[in-house]
Amino acid sequence: MALLRKLGAADIAHPGGTLVAHLQRVQGQLALWGARPALQVAGLCHAFYGTDGFPTALLSPRGRTELAEVIGAEAEAIVYLYASCDRKVTYPTLADADGAFRNRFTGRLHTPEPQLRRDFAELSAANELDLARIDPAFREKWGAELLALFARFQPLLSRPAWSDCRMVLAAAPQD
């Protein structure tokens, strides 16, 4: 939290208040789902390098060592994977064992190990569900598409995460 505050996350606007408030809600959601500590910490820090959907970065990916010293190497690896995702290329095949993951920073394609794929899916669900809960217009606009996405991710999601996806996003109007 000290690093988040030092880097200004409490002053960055984000749906539902500030970026730090969103990050805390995502961490809390992961905790409710029973995520292991490294994934919970990654939830708190998932936007450090910006994301494909939120370009504001607190640190450059060149600052990975600095973040790893604070949150640990395992949590930082999850944060980097999340931040580096080129969603358009990666989302369609993420649940496939050999699906390509495109790093938006380097352009490189790779296949993350199964645990990292599960972490990425779980963190993605926690992040998007927070936005859907906090902003009815977001849920109305993106709910059906997100539900379809998380249905594809279902093999990677924990039962509590998938249950929440259905509960929160099924309420969204279907076109």
C-alpha positions as semicolon CSV with decimal commas, in nm:
position;residue;x (nm);y (nm);z (nm)
1;M;0,000;0,000;0,000
2;A;0,285;0,237;0,078
3;L;0,427;0,199;-0,273
4;L;0,083;0,242;-0,430
5;R;0,031;0,564;-0,237
6;K;0,386;0,686;-0,307
7;L;0,329;0,637;-0,681
8;G;-0,003;0,825;-0,672
9;A;-0,261;0,547;-0,709
10;A;-0,482;0,718;-0,450
11;D;-0,502;1,023;-0,680
12;I;-0,580;0,846;-1,007
13;A;-0,949;0,844;-1,103
14;H;-1,100;0,506;-1,175
15;P;-1,459;0,381;-1,194
16;G;-1,589;0,363;-0,839
17;G;-1,348;0,624;-0,703
18;T;-0,973;0,591;-0,725
19;L;-0,734;0,337;-0,866
20;V;-0,625;0,235;-0,516
21;A;-0,987;0,173;-0,414
22;H;-1,038;-0,048;-0,721
23;L;-0,718;-0,240;-0,652
24;Q;-0,825;-0,302;-0,291
25;R;-1,165;-0,428;-0,406
26;V;-1,001;-0,667;-0,654
27;Q;-0,770;-0,799;-0,382
28;G;-1,069;-0,840;-0,150
29;Q;-1,264;-1,029;-0,416
30;L;-0,975;-1,268;-0,471
31;A;-0,953;-1,323;-0,094
32;L;-1,327;-1,403;-0,081
33;W;-1,272;-1,661;-0,354
34;G;-0,995;-1,823;-0,146
35;A;-0,706;-1,723;-0,372
36;R;-0,359;-1,792;-0,239
37;P;-0,166;-1,493;-0,096
38;A;0,051;-1,430;-0,405
39;L;-0,257;-1,396;-0,626
40;Q;-0,426;-1,167;-0,373
41;V;-0,119;-0,942;-0,369
42;A;-0,112;-0,947;-0,750
43;G;-0,475;-0,835;-0,741
44;L;-0,374;-0,537;-0,531
45;C;-0,095;-0,451;-0,776
46;H;-0,232;-0,564;-1,112
47;A;-0,228;-0,217;-1,269
48;F;0,130;-0,120;-1,177
49;Y;0,247;-0,145;-1,540
50;G;-0,086;-0,035;-1,688
51;T;-0,303;-0,283;-1,877
52;D;-0,444;-0,327;-2,224
53;G;-0,765;-0,172;-2,089
54;F;-0,615;0,089;-1,851
55;P;-0,301;0,253;-1,996
56;T;-0,203;0,455;-1,687
57;A;0,109;0,294;-1,539
58;L;0,259;0,349;-1,196
59;L;0,589;0,189;-1,298
60;S;0,751;0,101;-1,627
61;P;0,791;-0,272;-1,691
62;R;1,162;-0,191;-1,662
63;G;1,085;-0,144;-1,288
64;R;0,997;-0,510;-1,236
65;T;1,279;-0,563;-0,988
66;E;1,154;-0,277;-0,771
67;L;0,803;-0,420;-0,754
68;A;0,930;-0,777;-0,699
69;E;1,134;-0,658;-0,399
70;V;0,813;-0,524;-0,242
71;I;0,558;-0,794;-0,330
72;G;0,770;-1,101;-0,409
73;A;0,871;-1,262;-0,737
74;E;0,563;-1,486;-0,769
75;A;0,313;-1,202;-0,728
76;E;0,515;-0,976;-0,957
77;A;0,519;-1,243;-1,230
78;I;0,138;-1,251;-1,218
79;V;0,122;-0,870;-1,231
80;Y;0,355;-0,860;-1,530
81;L;0,163;-1,132;-1,714
82;Y;-0,164;-0,950;-1,653
83;A;-0,024;-0,613;-1,761
84;S;0,152;-0,751;-2,066
85;C;-0,154;-0,921;-2,213
86;D;-0,259;-0,822;-2,562
87;R;-0,623;-0,907;-2,499
88;K;-0,736;-0,918;-2,862
89;V;-0,480;-1,189;-2,945
90;T;-0,476;-1,375;-2,613
91;Y;-0,837;-1,396;-2,496
92;P;-0,974;-1,623;-2,770
93;T;-0,737;-1,911;-2,686
94;L;-0,638;-1,854;-2,323
95;A;-0,819;-2,166;-2,202
96;D;-0,642;-2,383;-2,462
97;A;-0,339;-2,562;-2,316
98;D;-0,127;-2,447;-2,610
99;G;-0,299;-2,112;-2,667
100;A;-0,070;-1,826;-2,761
101;F;-0,030;-1,539;-2,516
102;R;0,092;-1,219;-2,682
103;N;0,300;-0,979;-2,475
104;R;0,187;-0,627;-2,568
105;F;0,517;-0,480;-2,450
106;T;0,745;-0,702;-2,659
107;G;0,514;-0,849;-2,923
108;R;0,645;-1,194;-2,828
109;L;0,412;-1,495;-2,829
110;H;0,451;-1,755;-2,555
111;T;0,252;-2,018;-2,368
112;P;0,231;-1,949;-1,992
113;E;0,236;-2,248;-1,759
114;P;-0,107;-2,373;-1,643
115;Q;-0,093;-2,208;-1,298
116;L;-0,018;-1,868;-1,451
117;R;-0,306;-1,914;-1,696
118;R;-0,540;-1,988;-1,404
119;D;-0,405;-1,688;-1,212
120;F;-0,455;-1,465;-1,514
121;A;-0,814;-1,583;-1,565
122;E;-0,901;-1,545;-1,196
123;L;-0,750;-1,197;-1,178
124;S;-0,927;-1,098;-1,500
125;A;-1,259;-1,209;-1,356
126;A;-1,203;-1,024;-1,027
127;N;-1,106;-0,708;-1,213
128;E;-1,398;-0,707;-1,459
129;L;-1,655;-0,809;-1,197
130;D;-1,547;-0,516;-0,981
131;L;-1,614;-0,281;-1,270
132;A;-1,947;-0,449;-1,346
133;R;-2,058;-0,424;-0,984
134;I;-1,954;-0,063;-0,940
135;D;-2,079;0,073;-1,274
136;P;-2,421;-0,037;-1,409
137;A;-2,349;0,129;-1,745
138;F;-2,031;-0,081;-1,779
139;R;-2,226;-0,395;-1,693
140;E;-2,499;-0,308;-1,941
141;K;-2,250;-0,240;-2,219
142;W;-2,003;-0,525;-2,157
143;G;-2,184;-0,780;-1,940
144;A;-2,291;-1,021;-2,213
145;E;-1,949;-1,013;-2,379
146;L;-1,772;-1,066;-2,047
147;L;-2,002;-1,353;-1,955
148;A;-1,917;-1,521;-2,286
149;L;-1,546;-1,459;-2,225
150;F;-1,555;-1,606;-1,875
151;A;-1,760;-1,901;-2,000
152;R;-1,461;-1,976;-2,227
153;F;-1,228;-1,924;-1,928
154;Q;-1,442;-2,146;-1,703
155;P;-1,195;-2,439;-1,701
156;L;-0,937;-2,197;-1,557
157;L;-1,163;-2,032;-1,299
158;S;-1,231;-2,140;-0,942
159;R;-1,589;-2,239;-0,863
160;P;-1,651;-1,922;-0,660
161;A;-1,518;-1,702;-0,943
162;W;-1,733;-1,871;-1,208
163;S;-2,038;-1,854;-0,980
164;D;-1,985;-1,479;-0,932
165;C;-1,937;-1,431;-1,308
166;R;-2,274;-1,589;-1,373
167;M;-2,443;-1,401;-1,089
168;V;-2,306;-1,053;-1,171
169;L;-2,294;-1,069;-1,548
170;A;-2,609;-1,267;-1,623
171;A;-2,803;-0,970;-1,490
172;A;-2,671;-0,771;-1,785
173;P;-2,916;-0,726;-2,072
174;Q;-2,851;-0,970;-2,357
175;D;-2,864;-0,833;-2,712
